Amino acid sequence: KTSYWKLQKNSDNQEIMQEAAALIRAGEVVSFPTETVYGLGADGLNPEAVAKIFAAKGRPNDNPLILHIAKKEDIAQLTTCLNANAKKLMEHFWPGPLTLIVNKSAIVPDAVSAGLETVAVRFPSNKFAQDFIRACGCPIAAPSANISGRPSPTNAQDVLEDMQGKIAGMLDGGNCGIGLESTVVDTTSAVPTILRPGGITYEMLTEVMGAVEIDPALQGDKNFKPKAPGMKYRHYAPKAPVYLFEGEACKCLPQVIAKALAEGKTVGVLCGHELESELAELVEKQQLQLSCWGDSREQLAADLFYLLRDFDRTCPDVILAEGVEEDGLGLAIMNRLRKAAGYQIITLENGSLHLKNN
Ligand code: TXA
Ligand code: MG
């Protein structure tokens, strides 16, 4: 049985936080909101509690967890050394959607770090998250609150869809603002390296840090092994096959959609507003589920996982997605879309459509 609490915006929610924290201290798992996605939290220093997170998600044991803290100083006990890069990143971007990889101290259980010498630490900016972590009085180990492989949940209903009955508690704090998971940066390398793009963009990082590298495995090149173990798994994938249209290929989407419909297929489309008007007529007469995002990257990021999950409720035969430019939040959006598509990417080459299938 999962206890459910609705959090109130203009309140400290003291009673609720105390009840949820009591569950954490008893070694149980409680889901909580952050500014990125919902987390599945447990006492990060208690290996048995951490094991329950892996069980609830069906998560592979070799995929380490992030420890969440509610004040900057709390990172000190979790690491043997905070170098100048790590300190600078904390100073500029904490609290916020940035996770730092640092060398781990002896108190971090192997279950959290999955046997690595490093640990991931994050100080979320969401006030409910901060109040919850503070009430617990320990670092909170938390992955995204989805069943392993599914899109991360950005609202309480999506958490319950995956976790009802499997966890002790659920703190409902409404919709997550950013909608994509935090940026993960390795601070143990000479040049800080992005292992997972997210809400803190490459541009924001280089402005503060100068040189910043991006893990080459993020481009989907199988010759490189991702440094964040979680990035190697198939992820965010709806049940239907997804094809991601990139660059000039997007212009061919209306034709491709019309052809699939003519073949009798039910089609899901994920695209921006410009295509929406072109497709309006098809939506009216045919088997087309059109999911459109607003004008900004921020809106697309905020809606992306919800829209991907939505396709599982209707289950079209095929999903066609329009890609975006990779500047700003676009890097994180395209990273998630490519994974959702299982790297089935359509490009336009010498005037004809080309399927790249890594
Ligand atoms: O926004 C977020 O980061 C959310 C919220 C709940 O805070 N959490 C989240 O956790 O996305 P999770 O477990 O779904 O993703 C953590 C990622 C994984 O790809 C994992 O492999 C990587 O961080 N990671 C964790 N510890 C690591 C380490 N020591 N070295 C490299 N990668 C690590
Ligand atoms: Mg996750």
Short mmCIF file of C-alpha atoms and ligand atoms in Angstrom, two decimals:
data_model
loop_
_atom_site.label_atom_id
_atom_site.label_comp_id
_atom_site.label_asym_id
_atom_site.label_seq_id
_atom_site.Cartn_x
_atom_site.Cartn_y
_atom_site.Cartn_z
CA LYS A 1 0.00 0.00 0.00
CA THR A 2 1.44 3.36 -1.05
CA SER A 3 0.67 6.36 1.21
CA TYR A 4 -0.18 9.45 -0.85
CA TRP A 5 0.26 13.08 0.19
CA LYS A 6 -0.64 16.21 -1.79
CA LEU A 7 1.84 19.01 -1.02
CA GLN A 8 0.62 22.62 -0.71
CA LYS A 9 2.51 25.46 -2.41
CA ASN A 10 2.35 28.11 0.32
CA SER A 11 3.00 25.84 3.27
CA ASP A 12 6.00 24.11 4.83
CA ASN A 13 3.95 20.88 4.78
CA GLN A 14 5.56 20.05 8.14
CA GLU A 15 3.29 17.18 9.15
CA ILE A 16 3.46 15.48 5.78
CA MET A 17 7.24 15.88 5.59
CA GLN A 18 7.62 14.33 9.05
CA GLU A 19 5.49 11.32 8.12
CA ALA A 20 7.37 10.80 4.84
CA ALA A 21 10.73 11.23 6.61
CA ALA A 22 9.72 8.62 9.20
CA LEU A 23 9.25 6.13 6.34
CA ILE A 24 12.72 7.01 5.01
CA ARG A 25 14.27 6.52 8.45
CA ALA A 26 12.51 3.15 8.65
CA GLY A 27 14.37 2.13 5.48
CA GLU A 28 11.45 2.55 3.06
CA VAL A 29 11.17 4.16 -0.40
CA VAL A 30 9.25 7.44 -0.95
CA SER A 31 8.77 9.24 -4.28
CA PHE A 32 9.26 13.02 -4.25
CA PRO A 33 9.16 15.89 -6.78
CA THR A 34 12.25 17.75 -7.99
CA GLU A 35 12.61 20.53 -10.58
CA THR A 36 13.69 17.92 -13.18
CA VAL A 37 11.67 14.72 -12.76
CA TYR A 38 10.21 12.76 -9.83
CA GLY A 39 12.71 10.78 -7.77
CA LEU A 40 12.44 7.46 -5.92
CA GLY A 41 14.11 8.28 -2.61
CA ALA A 42 15.62 6.18 0.17
CA ASP A 43 18.22 6.69 2.92
CA GLY A 44 21.40 6.92 0.84
CA LEU A 45 23.61 5.61 3.63
CA ASN A 46 21.49 2.51 4.29
CA PRO A 47 22.29 -0.31 1.80
CA GLU A 48 19.10 -2.28 2.55
CA ALA A 49 16.95 0.79 1.85
CA VAL A 50 18.90 1.44 -1.36
CA ALA A 51 18.33 -2.17 -2.45
CA LYS A 52 14.56 -1.51 -2.32
CA ILE A 53 14.96 1.26 -4.93
CA PHE A 54 16.63 -1.16 -7.34
CA ALA A 55 13.88 -3.72 -6.70
CA ALA A 56 11.01 -1.25 -7.25
CA LYS A 57 12.48 0.00 -10.56
CA GLY A 58 13.82 -3.29 -11.83
CA ARG A 59 17.10 -1.41 -12.24
CA PRO A 60 20.35 -3.20 -13.15
CA ASN A 61 22.77 -3.30 -10.18
CA ASP A 62 25.61 -1.81 -12.19
CA ASN A 63 23.78 1.52 -12.60
CA PRO A 64 24.75 3.89 -9.74
CA LEU A 65 22.38 6.34 -7.99
CA ILE A 66 22.55 10.09 -7.31
CA LEU A 67 22.74 11.25 -3.67
CA HIS A 68 20.52 14.29 -3.07
CA ILE A 69 21.43 16.87 -0.41
CA ALA A 70 19.73 20.05 0.85
CA LYS A 71 22.76 22.25 1.53
CA LYS A 72 26.10 22.64 -0.22
CA GLU A 73 28.20 21.70 2.84
CA ASP A 74 26.62 18.25 2.92
CA ILE A 75 28.73 17.14 -0.03
CA ALA A 76 31.84 17.24 2.20
CA GLN A 77 31.06 13.99 4.05
CA LEU A 78 30.39 12.16 0.77
CA THR A 79 33.70 12.85 -0.97
CA THR A 80 37.43 12.57 -0.29
CA CYS A 81 38.26 15.61 -2.38
CA LEU A 82 36.44 18.58 -3.84
CA ASN A 83 38.63 20.14 -6.52
CA ALA A 84 38.45 23.69 -7.85
CA ASN A 85 36.21 22.71 -10.79
CA ALA A 86 33.68 21.02 -8.52
CA LYS A 87 33.62 24.01 -6.17
CA LYS A 88 33.10 26.44 -9.02
CA LEU A 89 30.24 24.39 -10.44
CA MET A 90 28.57 24.17 -7.01
CA GLU A 91 28.94 27.89 -6.54
CA HIS A 92 27.31 28.77 -9.89
CA PHE A 93 24.69 26.11 -10.42
CA TRP A 94 23.60 24.78 -7.00
CA PRO A 95 20.86 24.43 -6.08
CA GLY A 96 19.68 23.33 -9.53
CA PRO A 97 19.55 20.62 -12.21
CA LEU A 98 23.27 19.76 -12.11
CA THR A 99 24.70 16.49 -10.75
CA LEU A 100 28.41 16.35 -9.93
CA ILE A 101 30.52 13.20 -10.10
CA VAL A 102 33.18 13.31 -7.35
CA ASN A 103 35.49 10.78 -5.68
CA LYS A 104 33.47 8.97 -3.03
CA SER A 105 34.20 8.77 0.69
CA ALA A 106 34.02 5.55 2.74
CA ILE A 107 30.51 6.27 4.08
CA VAL A 108 28.94 5.92 0.61
CA PRO A 109 27.62 2.36 0.28
CA ASP A 110 28.74 0.29 -2.71
CA ALA A 111 25.07 -0.22 -3.55
CA VAL A 112 24.82 3.52 -4.30
CA SER A 113 27.99 3.87 -6.37
CA ALA A 114 27.55 0.44 -8.02
CA GLY A 115 31.12 -0.37 -7.06
CA LEU A 116 32.65 2.73 -8.71
CA GLU A 117 35.21 4.88 -6.87
CA THR A 118 33.05 7.94 -7.59
CA VAL A 119 29.62 9.11 -6.48
CA ALA A 120 27.00 11.40 -8.04
CA VAL A 121 25.74 14.28 -5.85
CA ARG A 122 22.95 16.79 -6.52
CA PHE A 123 21.37 19.69 -4.61
CA PRO A 124 17.90 20.19 -6.18
CA SER A 125 16.28 23.64 -6.26
CA ASN A 126 12.70 22.39 -5.85
CA LYS A 127 11.50 23.61 -2.46
CA PHE A 128 9.47 20.45 -1.72
CA ALA A 129 12.56 18.35 -2.46
CA GLN A 130 14.69 20.50 -0.15
CA ASP A 131 12.14 20.35 2.69
CA PHE A 132 11.85 16.59 2.30
CA ILE A 133 15.61 15.95 2.30
CA ARG A 134 16.04 18.25 5.32
CA ALA A 135 13.27 16.44 7.21
CA CYS A 136 14.95 13.09 6.49
CA GLY A 137 18.29 14.29 7.85
CA CYS A 138 20.36 12.07 5.55
CA PRO A 139 21.50 12.12 1.92
CA ILE A 140 18.64 10.77 -0.22
CA ALA A 141 19.59 8.26 -2.92
CA ALA A 142 17.18 8.74 -5.79
CA PRO A 143 16.90 7.69 -9.41
CA SER A 144 14.03 8.83 -11.61
CA ALA A 145 10.77 7.27 -10.38
CA ASN A 146 10.01 5.18 -13.50
CA ILE A 147 10.27 1.46 -14.12
CA SER A 148 13.71 0.99 -15.69
CA GLY A 149 13.62 1.81 -19.41
CA ARG A 150 10.39 3.86 -19.38
CA PRO A 151 10.24 7.65 -19.74
CA SER A 152 10.92 9.45 -16.44
CA PRO A 153 7.76 10.68 -14.65
CA THR A 154 7.13 14.43 -14.50
CA ASN A 155 3.86 14.29 -12.54
CA ALA A 156 2.48 12.21 -9.66
CA GLN A 157 0.06 10.22 -11.79
CA ASP A 158 2.88 8.96 -14.02
CA VAL A 159 4.83 7.90 -10.91
CA LEU A 160 1.86 5.96 -9.57
CA GLU A 161 1.31 4.31 -12.93
CA ASP A 162 4.74 2.67 -12.49
CA MET A 163 5.10 2.49 -8.70
CA GLN A 164 1.65 2.11 -7.06
CA GLY A 165 1.92 -0.62 -4.42
CA LYS A 166 5.69 -1.01 -4.87
CA ILE A 167 6.79 1.93 -2.69
CA ALA A 168 5.83 3.13 0.79
CA GLY A 169 5.00 6.76 -0.02
CA MET A 170 4.29 9.33 -2.69
CA LEU A 171 4.71 13.11 -2.27
CA ASP A 172 2.67 14.88 -4.95
CA GLY A 173 4.17 18.29 -5.70
CA GLY A 174 2.51 18.86 -9.08
CA ASN A 175 4.32 19.05 -12.41
CA CYS A 176 8.12 19.20 -12.58
CA GLY A 177 9.24 22.45 -14.24
CA ILE A 178 12.17 21.34 -16.37
CA GLY A 179 10.95 17.89 -17.34
CA LEU A 180 14.34 16.37 -18.27
CA GLU A 181 16.81 14.83 -15.81
CA SER A 182 19.72 16.84 -14.44
CA THR A 183 22.93 17.43 -16.37
CA VAL A 184 25.59 14.98 -15.09
CA VAL A 185 29.14 16.40 -15.07
CA ASP A 186 32.27 14.42 -14.20
CA THR A 187 34.52 16.71 -12.15
CA THR A 188 37.26 14.10 -11.63
CA SER A 189 38.71 14.54 -15.14
CA ALA A 190 41.09 17.45 -15.88
CA VAL A 191 38.41 19.09 -18.06
CA PRO A 192 34.82 18.81 -16.72
CA THR A 193 32.93 16.34 -18.90
CA ILE A 194 29.18 16.16 -19.58
CA LEU A 195 28.09 12.53 -19.15
CA ARG A 196 24.38 13.31 -19.57
CA PRO A 197 23.02 16.58 -21.05
CA GLY A 198 20.16 18.23 -19.12
CA GLY A 199 18.71 21.46 -17.79
CA ILE A 200 22.10 23.11 -17.25
CA THR A 201 23.24 23.44 -20.86
CA TYR A 202 26.67 23.08 -22.48
CA GLU A 203 26.59 26.82 -23.21
CA MET A 204 25.89 27.68 -19.56
CA LEU A 205 28.72 25.41 -18.43
CA THR A 206 31.33 26.72 -20.88
CA GLU A 207 30.46 30.30 -19.98
CA VAL A 208 31.48 29.63 -16.39
CA MET A 209 34.14 26.92 -16.80
CA GLY A 210 35.77 27.70 -20.15
CA ALA A 211 36.52 24.33 -21.73
CA VAL A 212 33.94 21.58 -21.17
CA GLU A 213 33.94 18.19 -22.89
CA ILE A 214 31.01 16.01 -23.90
CA ASP A 215 31.30 12.24 -23.46
CA PRO A 216 31.76 11.01 -27.09
CA ALA A 217 29.51 8.02 -26.38
CA LEU A 218 26.53 10.43 -26.27
CA GLN A 219 26.61 10.68 -30.07
CA GLY A 220 25.46 7.06 -30.23
CA ASP A 221 28.83 5.82 -31.54
CA LYS A 222 29.14 2.21 -30.43
CA ASN A 223 32.95 2.43 -30.38
CA PHE A 224 32.68 4.44 -27.16
CA LYS A 225 31.34 3.14 -23.87
CA PRO A 226 29.35 5.78 -21.94
CA LYS A 227 31.00 6.92 -18.70
CA ALA A 228 27.59 7.17 -17.01
CA PRO A 229 26.52 3.51 -16.83
CA GLY A 230 22.85 4.48 -17.17
CA MET A 231 23.42 6.01 -20.60
CA LYS A 232 24.12 2.63 -22.19
CA TYR A 233 20.63 1.28 -21.60
CA ARG A 234 17.68 1.58 -23.97
CA HIS A 235 15.54 4.25 -22.39
CA TYR A 236 12.49 6.46 -22.72
CA ALA A 237 11.09 4.14 -25.35
CA PRO A 238 7.33 3.96 -25.97
CA LYS A 239 5.99 0.53 -26.95
CA ALA A 240 5.59 1.53 -30.61
CA PRO A 241 8.72 1.92 -32.77
CA VAL A 242 9.92 5.53 -32.98
CA TYR A 243 11.64 7.12 -36.00
CA LEU A 244 13.43 10.41 -35.40
CA PHE A 245 13.64 12.85 -38.35
CA GLU A 246 16.68 15.11 -38.23
CA GLY A 247 17.61 18.27 -40.13
CA GLU A 248 16.22 18.62 -43.67
CA ALA A 249 14.43 15.28 -43.38
CA CYS A 250 11.80 17.00 -41.22
CA LYS A 251 10.42 18.69 -44.33
CA CYS A 252 9.44 15.26 -45.67
CA LEU A 253 7.39 14.35 -42.59
CA PRO A 254 3.97 15.25 -44.09
CA GLN A 255 4.64 12.96 -47.10
CA VAL A 256 5.88 10.11 -44.93
CA ILE A 257 2.88 10.43 -42.64
CA ALA A 258 0.44 10.44 -45.56
CA LYS A 259 2.12 7.32 -46.98
CA ALA A 260 1.94 5.42 -43.67
CA LEU A 261 -1.74 6.35 -43.30
CA ALA A 262 -2.43 5.22 -46.86
CA GLU A 263 -0.90 1.87 -45.91
CA GLY A 264 -3.53 1.61 -43.17
CA LYS A 265 -1.17 2.22 -40.27
CA THR A 266 -2.11 4.17 -37.16
CA VAL A 267 0.46 6.88 -36.71
CA GLY A 268 1.67 8.97 -33.76
CA VAL A 269 3.46 12.22 -34.54
CA LEU A 270 5.54 14.36 -32.21
CA CYS A 271 6.28 17.72 -33.77
CA GLY A 272 6.36 21.51 -33.46
CA HIS A 273 3.62 23.98 -34.33
CA GLU A 274 4.68 24.65 -37.91
CA LEU A 275 3.96 21.08 -38.94
CA GLU A 276 0.80 21.01 -36.87
CA SER A 277 -1.11 23.28 -39.22
CA GLU A 278 0.06 21.33 -42.27
CA LEU A 279 -1.21 18.13 -40.69
CA ALA A 280 -4.51 19.41 -39.34
CA GLU A 281 -6.52 17.96 -42.22
CA LEU A 282 -5.01 14.49 -41.79
CA VAL A 283 -5.82 14.55 -38.08
CA GLU A 284 -9.47 15.25 -38.82
CA LYS A 285 -10.08 12.40 -41.21
CA GLN A 286 -7.57 9.78 -40.23
CA GLN A 287 -5.89 7.63 -37.66
CA LEU A 288 -3.37 10.18 -36.55
CA GLN A 289 -2.41 11.04 -32.98
CA LEU A 290 -0.72 14.40 -33.15
CA SER A 291 1.27 15.58 -30.12
CA CYS A 292 2.60 19.08 -30.50
CA TRP A 293 4.90 21.08 -28.34
CA GLY A 294 4.69 24.81 -27.73
CA ASP A 295 6.98 27.37 -29.27
CA SER A 296 9.88 27.12 -26.84
CA ARG A 297 12.50 24.48 -26.12
CA GLU A 298 11.57 24.83 -22.47
CA GLN A 299 8.01 23.80 -23.21
CA LEU A 300 9.14 20.83 -25.29
CA ALA A 301 11.50 19.68 -22.51
CA ALA A 302 8.75 20.04 -19.94
CA ASP A 303 6.26 18.01 -22.01
CA LEU A 304 8.53 15.46 -23.72
CA PHE A 305 8.32 12.53 -21.28
CA TYR A 306 4.61 13.05 -20.71
CA LEU A 307 4.01 12.99 -24.49
CA LEU A 308 6.14 9.85 -24.93
CA ARG A 309 4.16 8.13 -22.17
CA ASP A 310 0.93 9.31 -23.76
CA PHE A 311 1.67 7.26 -26.89
CA ASP A 312 1.58 4.13 -24.74
CA ARG A 313 -2.01 4.90 -23.82
CA THR A 314 -3.12 4.85 -27.47
CA CYS A 315 -0.38 2.63 -28.92
CA PRO A 316 -0.14 3.64 -32.60
CA ASP A 317 1.66 1.29 -35.05
CA VAL A 318 4.49 3.75 -35.50
CA ILE A 319 5.65 7.07 -34.02
CA LEU A 320 7.36 9.73 -36.15
CA ALA A 321 9.21 12.49 -34.30
CA GLU A 322 10.55 15.81 -35.55
CA GLY A 323 14.05 16.62 -34.29
CA VAL A 324 15.29 20.04 -33.10
CA GLU A 325 18.58 21.92 -33.33
CA GLU A 326 21.11 20.87 -30.72
CA ASP A 327 21.91 24.22 -29.15
CA GLY A 328 20.82 25.03 -25.61
CA LEU A 329 18.27 22.57 -24.22
CA GLY A 330 18.17 20.99 -27.71
CA LEU A 331 21.20 18.83 -26.84
CA ALA A 332 19.37 17.17 -23.94
CA ILE A 333 16.10 16.92 -25.90
CA MET A 334 17.81 15.21 -28.85
CA ASN A 335 19.72 12.87 -26.51
CA ARG A 336 16.41 11.67 -25.02
CA LEU A 337 14.67 11.50 -28.43
CA ARG A 338 17.50 9.45 -29.97
CA LYS A 339 17.32 7.00 -27.11
CA ALA A 340 13.53 6.85 -27.36
CA ALA A 341 13.99 6.06 -31.07
CA GLY A 342 16.57 3.37 -30.30
CA TYR A 343 18.83 5.41 -32.65
CA GLN A 344 16.53 4.84 -35.65
CA ILE A 345 17.31 8.17 -37.26
CA ILE A 346 16.06 9.47 -40.63
CA THR A 347 18.15 12.02 -42.50
CA LEU A 348 17.94 13.54 -45.97
CA GLU A 349 20.94 12.67 -48.12
CA ASN A 350 21.32 13.76 -51.76
CA GLY A 351 17.58 14.35 -51.96
CA SER A 352 16.43 11.02 -50.55
CA LEU A 353 15.50 9.80 -47.08
CA HIS A 354 18.04 7.64 -45.36
CA LEU A 355 17.57 5.41 -42.26
CA LYS A 356 20.58 5.29 -39.99
CA ASN A 357 20.20 2.41 -37.58
CA ASN A 358 23.04 2.12 -35.07
O1 TXA B 1 17.31 14.94 -12.44
C1 TXA B 1 17.80 13.90 -11.99
O2 TXA B 1 19.03 13.68 -12.00
C2 TXA B 1 16.84 12.86 -11.39
C3 TXA B 1 16.20 13.47 -10.15
C4 TXA B 1 15.34 12.48 -9.40
O3 TXA B 1 17.19 14.01 -9.32
N1 TXA B 1 17.53 11.63 -11.10
C5 TXA B 1 17.98 10.79 -12.07
O4 TXA B 1 18.60 9.65 -11.60
O5 TXA B 1 17.83 11.01 -13.25
P1 TXA B 1 18.88 8.37 -12.52
O6 TXA B 1 19.34 7.33 -11.56
O7 TXA B 1 17.68 8.06 -13.32
O8 TXA B 1 20.09 8.80 -13.41
C6 TXA B 1 21.38 8.96 -12.86
C7 TXA B 1 22.41 8.91 -13.95
C8 TXA B 1 22.55 7.53 -14.56
O9 TXA B 1 22.76 7.64 -15.95
C9 TXA B 1 23.78 6.97 -13.84
O10 TXA B 1 24.44 5.99 -14.59
C10 TXA B 1 24.62 8.23 -13.68
O11 TXA B 1 23.69 9.24 -13.38
N2 TXA B 1 25.57 8.10 -12.55
C11 TXA B 1 25.29 7.95 -11.24
N3 TXA B 1 26.43 7.82 -10.52
C12 TXA B 1 27.45 7.88 -11.38
C13 TXA B 1 28.88 7.81 -11.26
N4 TXA B 1 29.47 7.63 -10.09
N5 TXA B 1 29.62 7.92 -12.40
C14 TXA B 1 29.02 8.12 -13.60
N6 TXA B 1 27.69 8.19 -13.77
C15 TXA B 1 26.91 8.07 -12.69
MG MG B 2 16.49 7.45 -14.90
#
